[in-house]
Tab-separated table of C-alpha atoms and ligand atoms in Angstrom:
chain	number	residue	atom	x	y	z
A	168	UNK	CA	3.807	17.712	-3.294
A	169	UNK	CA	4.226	14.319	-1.647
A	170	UNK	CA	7.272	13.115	0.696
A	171	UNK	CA	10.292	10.877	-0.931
A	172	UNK	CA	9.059	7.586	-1.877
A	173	UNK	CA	8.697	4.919	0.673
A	174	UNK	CA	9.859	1.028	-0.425
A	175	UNK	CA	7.380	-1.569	0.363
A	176	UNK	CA	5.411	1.229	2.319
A	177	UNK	CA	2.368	0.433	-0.284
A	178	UNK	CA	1.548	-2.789	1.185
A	179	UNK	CA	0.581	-0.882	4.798
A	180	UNK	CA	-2.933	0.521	5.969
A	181	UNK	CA	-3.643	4.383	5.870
A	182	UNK	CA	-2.689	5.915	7.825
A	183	UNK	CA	0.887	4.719	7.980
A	184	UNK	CA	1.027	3.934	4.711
A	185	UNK	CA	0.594	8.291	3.893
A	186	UNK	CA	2.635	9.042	7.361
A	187	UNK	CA	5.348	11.417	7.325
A	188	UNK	CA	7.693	14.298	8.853
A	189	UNK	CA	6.791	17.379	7.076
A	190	UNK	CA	9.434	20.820	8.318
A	191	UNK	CA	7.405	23.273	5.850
A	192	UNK	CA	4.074	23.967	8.065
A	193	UNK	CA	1.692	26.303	7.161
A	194	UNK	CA	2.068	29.639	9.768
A	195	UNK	CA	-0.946	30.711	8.965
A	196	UNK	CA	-3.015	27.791	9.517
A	197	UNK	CA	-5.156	27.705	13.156
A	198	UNK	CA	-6.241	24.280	14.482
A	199	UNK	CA	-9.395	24.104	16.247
A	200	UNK	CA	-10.299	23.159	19.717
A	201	UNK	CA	-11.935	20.466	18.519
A	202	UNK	CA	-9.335	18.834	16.800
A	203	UNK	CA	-6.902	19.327	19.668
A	204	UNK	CA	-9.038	17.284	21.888
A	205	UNK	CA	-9.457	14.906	19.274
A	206	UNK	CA	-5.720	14.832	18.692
A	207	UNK	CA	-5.362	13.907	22.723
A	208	UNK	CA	-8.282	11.602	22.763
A	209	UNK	CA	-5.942	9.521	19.943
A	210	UNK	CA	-3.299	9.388	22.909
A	211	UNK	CA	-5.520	8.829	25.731
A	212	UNK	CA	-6.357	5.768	23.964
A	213	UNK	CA	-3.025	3.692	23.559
A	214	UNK	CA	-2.515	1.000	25.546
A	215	UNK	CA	-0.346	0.794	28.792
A	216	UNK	CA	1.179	-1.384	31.138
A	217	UNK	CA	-1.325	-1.759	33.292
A	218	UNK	CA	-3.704	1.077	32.190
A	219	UNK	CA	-1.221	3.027	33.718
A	220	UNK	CA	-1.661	6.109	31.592
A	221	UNK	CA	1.459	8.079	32.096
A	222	UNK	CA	1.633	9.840	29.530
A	223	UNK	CA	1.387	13.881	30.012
A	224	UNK	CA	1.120	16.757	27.375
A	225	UNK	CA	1.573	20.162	27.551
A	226	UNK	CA	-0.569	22.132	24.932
A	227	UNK	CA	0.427	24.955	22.982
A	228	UNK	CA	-1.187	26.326	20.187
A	229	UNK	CA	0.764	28.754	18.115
A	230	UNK	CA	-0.104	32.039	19.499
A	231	UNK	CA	-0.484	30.681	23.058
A	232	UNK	CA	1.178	31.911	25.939
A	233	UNK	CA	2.365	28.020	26.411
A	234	UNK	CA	3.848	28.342	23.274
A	235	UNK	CA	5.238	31.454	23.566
A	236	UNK	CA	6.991	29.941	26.854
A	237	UNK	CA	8.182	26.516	24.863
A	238	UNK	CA	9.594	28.239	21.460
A	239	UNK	CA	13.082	29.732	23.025
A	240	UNK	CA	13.699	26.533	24.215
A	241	UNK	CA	14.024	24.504	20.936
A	242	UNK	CA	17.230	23.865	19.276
A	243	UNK	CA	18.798	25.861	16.115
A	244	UNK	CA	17.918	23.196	13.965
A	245	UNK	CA	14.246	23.085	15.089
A	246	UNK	CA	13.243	26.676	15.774
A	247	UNK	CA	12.502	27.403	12.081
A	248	UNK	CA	10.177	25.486	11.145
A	249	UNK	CA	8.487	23.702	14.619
A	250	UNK	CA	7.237	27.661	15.554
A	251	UNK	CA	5.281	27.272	12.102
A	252	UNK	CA	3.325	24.683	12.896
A	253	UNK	CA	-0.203	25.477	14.126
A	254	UNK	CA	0.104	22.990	17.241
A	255	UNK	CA	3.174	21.733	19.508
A	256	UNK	CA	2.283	18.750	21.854
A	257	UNK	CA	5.084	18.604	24.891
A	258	UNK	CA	4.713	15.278	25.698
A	259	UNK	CA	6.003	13.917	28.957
A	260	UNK	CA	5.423	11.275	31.289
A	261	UNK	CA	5.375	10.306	34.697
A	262	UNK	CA	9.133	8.820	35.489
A	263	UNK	CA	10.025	9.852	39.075
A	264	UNK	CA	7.659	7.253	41.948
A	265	UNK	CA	6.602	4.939	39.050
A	266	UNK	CA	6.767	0.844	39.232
A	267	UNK	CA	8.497	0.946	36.161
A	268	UNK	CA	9.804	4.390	34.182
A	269	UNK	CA	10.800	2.078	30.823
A	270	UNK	CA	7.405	1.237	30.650
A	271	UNK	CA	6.052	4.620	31.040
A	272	UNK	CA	8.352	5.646	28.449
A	273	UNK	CA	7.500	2.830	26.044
A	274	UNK	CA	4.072	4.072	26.524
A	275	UNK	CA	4.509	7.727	26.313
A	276	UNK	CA	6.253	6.596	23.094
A	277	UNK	CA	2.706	4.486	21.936
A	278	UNK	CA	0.607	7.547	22.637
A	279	UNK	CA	2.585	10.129	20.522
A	280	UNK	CA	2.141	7.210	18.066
A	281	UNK	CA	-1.450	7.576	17.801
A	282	UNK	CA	-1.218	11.110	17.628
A	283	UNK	CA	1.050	11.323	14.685
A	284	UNK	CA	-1.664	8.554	12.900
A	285	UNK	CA	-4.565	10.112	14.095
A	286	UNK	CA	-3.038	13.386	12.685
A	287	UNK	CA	-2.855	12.172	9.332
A	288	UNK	CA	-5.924	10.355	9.291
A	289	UNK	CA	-7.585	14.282	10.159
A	290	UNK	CA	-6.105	15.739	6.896
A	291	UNK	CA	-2.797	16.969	9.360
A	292	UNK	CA	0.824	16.274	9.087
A	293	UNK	CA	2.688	15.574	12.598
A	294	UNK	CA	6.747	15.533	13.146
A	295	UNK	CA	7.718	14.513	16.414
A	296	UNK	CA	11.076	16.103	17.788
A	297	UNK	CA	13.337	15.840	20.819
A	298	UNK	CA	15.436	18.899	20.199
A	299	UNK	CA	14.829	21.328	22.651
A	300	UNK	CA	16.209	21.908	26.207
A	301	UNK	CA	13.794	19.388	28.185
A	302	UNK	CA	14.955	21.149	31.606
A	303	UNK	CA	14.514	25.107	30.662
A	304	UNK	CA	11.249	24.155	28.556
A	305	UNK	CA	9.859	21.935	31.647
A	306	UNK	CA	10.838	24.940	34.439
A	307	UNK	CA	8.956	27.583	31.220
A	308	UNK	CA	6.196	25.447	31.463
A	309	UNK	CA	5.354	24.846	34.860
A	310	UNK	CA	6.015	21.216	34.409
A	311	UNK	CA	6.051	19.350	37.984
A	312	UNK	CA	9.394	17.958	38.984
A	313	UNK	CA	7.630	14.015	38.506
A	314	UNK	CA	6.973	14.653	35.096
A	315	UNK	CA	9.869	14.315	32.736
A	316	UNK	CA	9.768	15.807	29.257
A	317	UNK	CA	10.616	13.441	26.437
A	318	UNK	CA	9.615	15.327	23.153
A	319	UNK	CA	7.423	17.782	21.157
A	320	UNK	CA	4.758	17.178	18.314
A	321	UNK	CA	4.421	19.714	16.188
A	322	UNK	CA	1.404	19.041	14.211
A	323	UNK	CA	-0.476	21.458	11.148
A	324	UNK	CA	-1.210	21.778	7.185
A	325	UNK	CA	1.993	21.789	4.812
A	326	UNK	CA	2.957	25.068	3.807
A	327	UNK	CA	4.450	26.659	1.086
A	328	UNK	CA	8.313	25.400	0.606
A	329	UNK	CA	8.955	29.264	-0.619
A	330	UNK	CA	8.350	30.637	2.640
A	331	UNK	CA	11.127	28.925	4.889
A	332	UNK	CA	14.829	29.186	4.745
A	333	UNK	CA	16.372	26.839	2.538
A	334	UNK	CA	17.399	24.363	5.400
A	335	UNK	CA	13.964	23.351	6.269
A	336	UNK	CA	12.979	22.858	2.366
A	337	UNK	CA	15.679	20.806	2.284
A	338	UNK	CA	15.116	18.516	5.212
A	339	UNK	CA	12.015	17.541	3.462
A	340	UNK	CA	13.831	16.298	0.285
A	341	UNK	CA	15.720	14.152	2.708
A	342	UNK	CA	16.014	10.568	1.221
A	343	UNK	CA	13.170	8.554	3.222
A	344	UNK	CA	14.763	5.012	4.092
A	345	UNK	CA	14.819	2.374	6.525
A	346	UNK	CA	16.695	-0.689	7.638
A	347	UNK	CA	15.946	-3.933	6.233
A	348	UNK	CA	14.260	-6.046	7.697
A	349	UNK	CA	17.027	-9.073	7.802
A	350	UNK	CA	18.532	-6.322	10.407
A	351	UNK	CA	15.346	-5.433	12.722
A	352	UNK	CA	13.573	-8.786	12.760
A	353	UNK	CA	15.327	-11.524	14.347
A	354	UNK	CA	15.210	-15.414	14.848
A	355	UNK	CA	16.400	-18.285	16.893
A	356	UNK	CA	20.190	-16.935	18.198
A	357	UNK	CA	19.966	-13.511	16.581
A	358	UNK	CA	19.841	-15.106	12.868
A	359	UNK	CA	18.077	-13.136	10.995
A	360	UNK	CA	14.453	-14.024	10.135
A	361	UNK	CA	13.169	-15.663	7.046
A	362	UNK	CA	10.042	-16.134	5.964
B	130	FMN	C1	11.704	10.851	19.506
B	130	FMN	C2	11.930	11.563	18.189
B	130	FMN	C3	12.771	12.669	18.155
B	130	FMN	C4	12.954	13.371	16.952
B	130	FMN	N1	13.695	14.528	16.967
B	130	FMN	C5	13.709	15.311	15.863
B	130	FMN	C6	14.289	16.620	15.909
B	130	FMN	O1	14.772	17.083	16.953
B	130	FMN	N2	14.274	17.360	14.757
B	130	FMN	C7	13.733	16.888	13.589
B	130	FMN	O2	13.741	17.615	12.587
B	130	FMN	N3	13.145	15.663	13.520
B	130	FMN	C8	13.114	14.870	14.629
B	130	FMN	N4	12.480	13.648	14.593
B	130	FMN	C9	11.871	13.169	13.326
B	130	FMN	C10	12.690	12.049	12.730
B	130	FMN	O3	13.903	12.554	12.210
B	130	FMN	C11	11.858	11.338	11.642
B	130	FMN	O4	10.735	10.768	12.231
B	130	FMN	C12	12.691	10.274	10.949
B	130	FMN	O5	13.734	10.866	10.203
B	130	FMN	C13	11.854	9.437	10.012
B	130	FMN	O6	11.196	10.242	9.067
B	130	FMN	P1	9.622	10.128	8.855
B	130	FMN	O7	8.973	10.463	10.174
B	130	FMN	O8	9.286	11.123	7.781
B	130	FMN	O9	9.320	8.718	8.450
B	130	FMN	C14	12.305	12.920	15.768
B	130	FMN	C15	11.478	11.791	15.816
B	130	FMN	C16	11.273	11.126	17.011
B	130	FMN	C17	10.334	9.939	17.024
């Protein structure tokens, strides 16, 4: 089963073009070392302001004692299905002593970025998520104090829609849309731009 349709979406390379935010993993799936590092080396690779690099993840398998310490901090609405998912990525970056922490977050943001593509291009699904208690999850984690937690990637195979409560089907069937661009993509004095 594919996600909701995407307007315009055909027109873009794979593999944003196939990109999505699956909620029905497969909890029986296990991802191999391999692939983890593989995932990374996709991060490790974005660019930053100055090669700065500040990007940080925390990883946790399913069945790892990191993710055992990460799962009772996620919210209700993400600790159904993000626990199913055969990887979770706590990405963070260095904010606290830095020239500049919106850059580091702009490129924290880049890096998850690849991951999520490189996921896809690997025959993987990844859906990011910011719901969980950043504090609690960092002080679970052993996070240091100059490392701020910004979100989780919870990356894995689809799984069967049968197995999860009906909330988490049903996030999947969500309508897939996005802004026009007349509203994102702007000219001289804010106008929007025309070709
Ligand atoms: C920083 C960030 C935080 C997000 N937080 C959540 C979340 O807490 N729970 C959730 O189900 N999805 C979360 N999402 C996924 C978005 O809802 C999803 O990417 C968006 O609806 C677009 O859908 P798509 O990724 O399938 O194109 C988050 C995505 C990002 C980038």
């Amino acid at each position: 089963m594919s996600h909701a349709p995407m307007p315009d979406a055909e027109r873009l390379a794979e593999p944003m073009r196939s990109r999505w935010s699956p909620s029905v993993f497969d909890a029986r799936h296990v991802i191999g070392d391999a692939d983890v590092e593989t995932l990374l080396t996709a991060a490790v690779w974005a660019p930053s302001a100055g090669n700065s690099q500040p990007w940080r993840f925390v990883v946790a398998p399913r069945g790892s004692a990191a993710h055992t310490a990460f799962v009772p901090h996620l919210s209700r609405g993400n600790s159904g299905w993000v626990p199913r998912a055969s990887l979770v990525l706590v990405a963070g970056c260095e904010v606290v002593d830095v020239k500049d922490a919106d850059t580091a977050r702009y490129d924290l943001g880049q890096a998850a970025a690849h991951v999520t593509l490189q996921a896809v291009a690997m025959g993987l699904h990844a859906h990011q998520f910011g719901g969980f208690d950043k504090d609690a999850a960092a002080v679970a984690l052993g996070v240091p104090a100059h490392v701020r937690l910004m979100a989780g990637i919870a990356v894995g195979v689809r799984g069967d829609p049968a197995e999860v409560p009906e909330r988490d089907r049903e996030r999947e069937h969500r309508e897939r849309a996005r802004r026009p661009l007349g509203e994102v993509a702007m000219g001289l004095g804010w106008q929007p731009w025309r070709p």
